[in-house]
Amino acid sequence: ALDRRIACAAAMLAAGGISRGMRVAVLAQNCSDLYELMFACGRVGALFIPLNWRLTVAELSYIFANAEPALLLHDADNAEAAAQLVAGKDVALVLMGGGDDTPYERALAAAEPFRNPVALYHDDVQVLMYTSGTTGFPKGAMLTYAMAFWNAINLGVPIGIGAETRFLSVMPFFHTAGINLFGNPVFHAGGHVLMMRAFDPGATLAALGDPALGITHFFGVPAVYLFMAQHPDFAATDLSALRIACVGGAATPPPLLELWSRRGIPLANGYG
């Protein structure tokens, strides 16, 4: 079912004139459509650009001008910002997310699956992801298919990602963690990815403790684990299904590591 939706999204892109080397941007909070679009871009050879919806339109305008996308997809919450970004430009705009009656869903329903994916190689760029621009203007980091592949291997093997993995994703898709920790590795292994639109401590704890979901893998920055530890449900939540919880992006205070360890969850430190 996922493969068919990816193929139909690729057909939609191709019908809109998107081809190898062109750029497709998206301005939307977490939803399964984002993975479909990223993989669909791969089918036609386009570069996928997830934009940071937390930025102002003025900040996004610089990135948009630098990236030069031919198409911008967005959700309803970011419709106004998307309209401002494409104003006066020859850039198509497509509404996605939020039910079956959006242009994106109608396009997928009408499309015949794309059956002739272009040949791509490890040095080809999969994602153009912009940095925060802390010390200057944001820069577009070129994440290649080799990076995605070796990330899947180098992460997937030591943390036991496989076809039975059920991963809960709460990190924003405009950050490499949202895509690669551990979504791409889980898809590579044939597992399940469950996405949360935005991180919420109580809802995340409820999901981790839900036997029907059976979450086995989780990743968060230290603040994610801190907010969950401070939540009233933390002590009572059954975390026994969780095989591994990884943390990274910043230094994790030892007391926080000890707190989670006492709950039977030793946090595995990654980069940072």
XYZ file of C-alpha atoms in Angstrom:
272
model
C 0.000 0.000 0.000
C 2.837 2.380 0.856
C 4.669 1.477 -2.357
C 1.554 2.201 -4.405
C 1.076 5.609 -2.777
C 4.753 6.427 -3.410
C 4.373 5.374 -7.052
C 1.221 7.492 -7.431
C 2.952 10.475 -5.792
C 5.842 10.016 -8.233
C 3.360 10.012 -11.107
C 1.851 13.234 -9.749
C 5.316 14.813 -9.628
C 6.165 13.659 -13.149
C 2.828 14.937 -14.483
C 3.672 18.297 -12.956
C 6.946 18.446 -14.869
C 9.223 17.375 -12.005
C 12.246 15.460 -13.296
C 15.781 14.488 -12.325
C 17.739 17.219 -10.541
C 14.726 19.433 -9.817
C 13.785 20.377 -6.258
C 10.552 19.669 -4.388
C 9.951 21.499 -1.103
C 7.471 20.717 1.645
C 6.241 22.916 4.502
C 4.258 20.680 6.830
C 4.264 19.142 10.268
C 4.868 15.430 10.673
C 2.609 13.148 8.661
C 3.071 9.963 6.649
C 2.756 11.977 3.410
C 6.289 13.285 4.032
C 7.908 9.875 3.665
C 5.779 9.182 0.588
C 6.962 12.417 -0.982
C 10.614 11.850 -0.119
C 10.578 8.384 -1.679
C 8.514 9.649 -4.638
C 11.176 12.282 -5.288
C 13.651 9.420 -5.496
C 11.554 7.676 -8.139
C 11.749 10.706 -10.457
C 15.254 11.788 -9.392
C 14.214 15.016 -7.686
C 15.731 16.455 -4.500
C 13.472 16.567 -1.443
C 13.588 19.745 0.685
C 11.784 19.688 4.066
C 11.344 23.275 5.248
C 11.363 24.281 8.910
C 7.777 25.317 9.707
C 8.976 26.976 12.931
C 10.741 29.720 10.961
C 9.170 33.030 9.998
C 8.259 33.716 6.383
C 11.175 36.156 6.190
C 13.583 33.416 7.297
C 12.007 30.866 4.972
C 12.205 33.295 2.044
C 16.005 33.183 2.040
C 16.007 29.361 2.070
C 13.325 29.238 -0.610
C 15.256 31.575 -2.896
C 18.471 29.622 -2.330
C 16.897 26.204 -2.920
C 14.867 27.227 -5.997
C 12.181 24.522 -5.746
C 9.797 24.000 -8.653
C 7.010 22.748 -6.376
C 5.924 23.463 -2.805
C 3.611 21.130 -0.915
C 2.148 22.253 2.399
C -0.423 21.368 5.043
C -3.384 23.520 6.069
C -1.594 25.021 9.083
C 1.140 26.418 6.825
C -1.055 27.490 3.903
C -0.616 31.222 4.478
C 3.167 31.012 4.753
C 3.322 28.800 1.654
C 1.255 31.284 -0.349
C 3.599 34.105 0.659
C 6.671 32.083 -0.323
C 5.458 31.411 -3.875
C 3.954 34.871 -4.493
C 5.318 36.241 -7.760
C 7.248 33.036 -8.505
C 6.671 30.290 -11.036
C 6.263 27.636 -8.337
C 3.312 25.257 -8.146
C 1.508 24.891 -4.817
C -0.217 21.718 -3.573
C -2.194 21.245 -0.343
C -1.609 17.952 1.452
C -2.548 16.263 4.728
C -5.781 16.479 6.693
C -8.042 13.976 4.964
C -9.021 12.559 1.602
C -10.370 15.751 0.022
C -7.104 17.603 -0.547
C -5.469 18.247 -3.936
C -2.669 15.870 -2.923
C -5.030 12.982 -2.146
C -7.135 13.642 -5.251
C -3.989 13.635 -7.392
C -2.862 10.317 -5.917
C -6.306 8.780 -6.416
C -6.338 9.825 -10.071
C -2.765 8.792 -10.869
C -1.532 5.593 -12.450
C 1.495 4.333 -10.476
C 4.851 5.522 -11.811
C 6.632 2.435 -13.168
C 9.925 3.735 -14.571
C 12.063 5.074 -11.709
C 15.241 6.830 -12.773
C 18.617 5.253 -12.020
C 20.193 6.804 -8.934
C 23.571 6.200 -7.343
C 25.103 6.605 -3.902
C 26.554 10.023 -4.732
C 23.168 11.411 -5.790
C 21.502 13.789 -3.334
C 18.337 12.528 -1.679
C 17.575 15.419 0.688
C 18.616 19.053 0.700
C 18.325 20.018 4.362
C 19.003 23.527 5.573
C 21.000 24.318 8.690
C 19.765 26.729 11.345
C 22.023 29.537 10.162
C 23.147 30.302 13.712
C 26.293 32.174 12.626
C 25.196 33.270 9.155
C 22.713 32.379 6.457
C 21.423 28.781 6.435
C 23.315 26.352 4.230
C 21.805 23.492 2.290
C 23.381 20.257 3.513
C 23.387 17.669 0.724
C 22.346 14.322 2.214
C 23.139 11.594 -0.299
C 21.689 8.140 -0.808
C 25.019 6.734 0.409
C 24.566 8.632 3.671
C 21.027 7.231 4.066
C 22.163 3.698 3.250
C 25.183 3.585 5.540
C 23.215 5.296 8.288
C 20.685 2.464 8.008
C 23.444 -0.143 8.254
C 25.587 1.522 10.925
C 22.605 2.324 13.155
C 20.349 -0.590 12.322
C 22.739 -3.401 13.212
C 23.878 -2.317 16.717
C 20.419 -1.246 17.910
C 18.673 -4.306 16.532
C 16.424 -2.783 13.859
C 14.619 -5.455 11.842
C 11.326 -6.335 10.200
C 9.678 -6.651 13.630
C 10.745 -3.158 14.727
C 8.004 -0.701 15.638
C 9.463 2.792 15.876
C 7.714 5.889 17.235
C 8.886 9.072 15.485
C 8.381 12.380 17.311
C 11.255 14.475 15.912
C 10.411 17.094 13.244
C 10.917 15.994 9.656
C 12.829 19.147 8.747
C 15.698 17.862 10.936
C 17.885 14.897 10.034
C 16.729 13.135 13.210
C 13.143 13.239 11.942
C 14.140 11.357 8.793
C 17.103 9.219 9.801
C 16.661 8.504 13.533
C 15.306 5.981 12.902
C 12.739 6.247 10.107
C 14.913 5.487 7.101
C 16.757 2.593 8.821
C 13.436 1.066 9.895
C 11.993 1.294 6.376
C 15.243 -0.190 5.055
C 14.713 -3.211 7.310
C 11.000 -3.532 6.535
C 9.751 -2.451 9.962
C 6.952 -0.116 11.039
C 7.222 3.650 11.506
C 4.560 5.381 13.600
C 4.595 9.181 13.360
C 3.386 11.745 15.844
C 2.399 15.102 14.347
C 4.283 16.929 17.080
C 5.918 15.835 20.321
C 3.696 15.821 23.387
C 5.040 14.250 26.611
C 1.770 12.700 27.768
C 0.759 11.397 24.346
C 4.253 9.978 23.791
C 4.203 8.155 27.125
C 0.723 6.817 26.303
C 1.989 5.508 22.955
C 5.110 3.929 24.472
C 2.957 2.187 27.070
C 0.228 1.021 24.676
C 0.511 -2.775 24.176
C -1.537 -2.517 20.978
C 1.173 -0.330 19.417
C 4.059 -2.384 20.788
C 6.701 0.321 20.301
C 10.170 -1.256 20.366
C 12.430 1.670 19.394
C 12.446 5.368 20.248
C 14.701 8.378 19.766
C 14.641 11.833 21.334
C 16.829 14.760 22.266
C 17.482 15.202 26.028
C 14.578 17.647 26.394
C 12.152 14.980 25.143
C 13.215 12.591 27.901
C 13.208 15.371 30.498
C 9.631 16.435 29.684
C 8.418 12.831 29.791
C 10.203 12.235 33.115
C 8.467 15.300 34.550
C 5.026 14.129 33.404
C 2.642 12.701 36.057
C 2.229 9.471 34.046
C 5.944 8.693 33.885
C 6.149 6.465 36.956
C 3.075 4.409 36.069
C 3.664 3.914 32.338
C 4.570 0.355 31.333
C 7.718 0.681 29.220
C 8.504 -3.024 29.044
C 7.949 -3.295 25.262
C 10.656 -0.719 24.593
C 13.863 -2.493 23.561
C 16.018 0.571 23.063
C 15.705 4.309 23.603
C 18.407 6.512 22.105
C 19.302 10.092 22.943
C 21.448 12.634 21.110
C 21.763 16.155 19.807
C 23.083 17.571 23.082
C 24.846 16.425 26.227
C 22.496 14.455 28.457
C 22.756 15.293 32.185
C 23.774 12.225 34.251
C 20.781 12.608 36.636
C 18.435 12.265 33.635
C 20.257 9.132 32.472
C 20.019 7.716 35.993
C 16.320 8.545 36.245
C 15.474 6.619 33.080
C 17.796 3.779 34.052
C 15.858 3.347 37.296
C 12.726 2.894 35.143
C 14.525 0.042 33.384
C 15.381 2.069 30.278
C 19.129 2.803 29.935
C 19.361 5.585 27.352
C 21.831 4.876 24.561
C 23.873 7.974 23.771
C 24.430 8.930 20.154
C 26.250 11.898 18.615
C 26.228 14.948 20.855
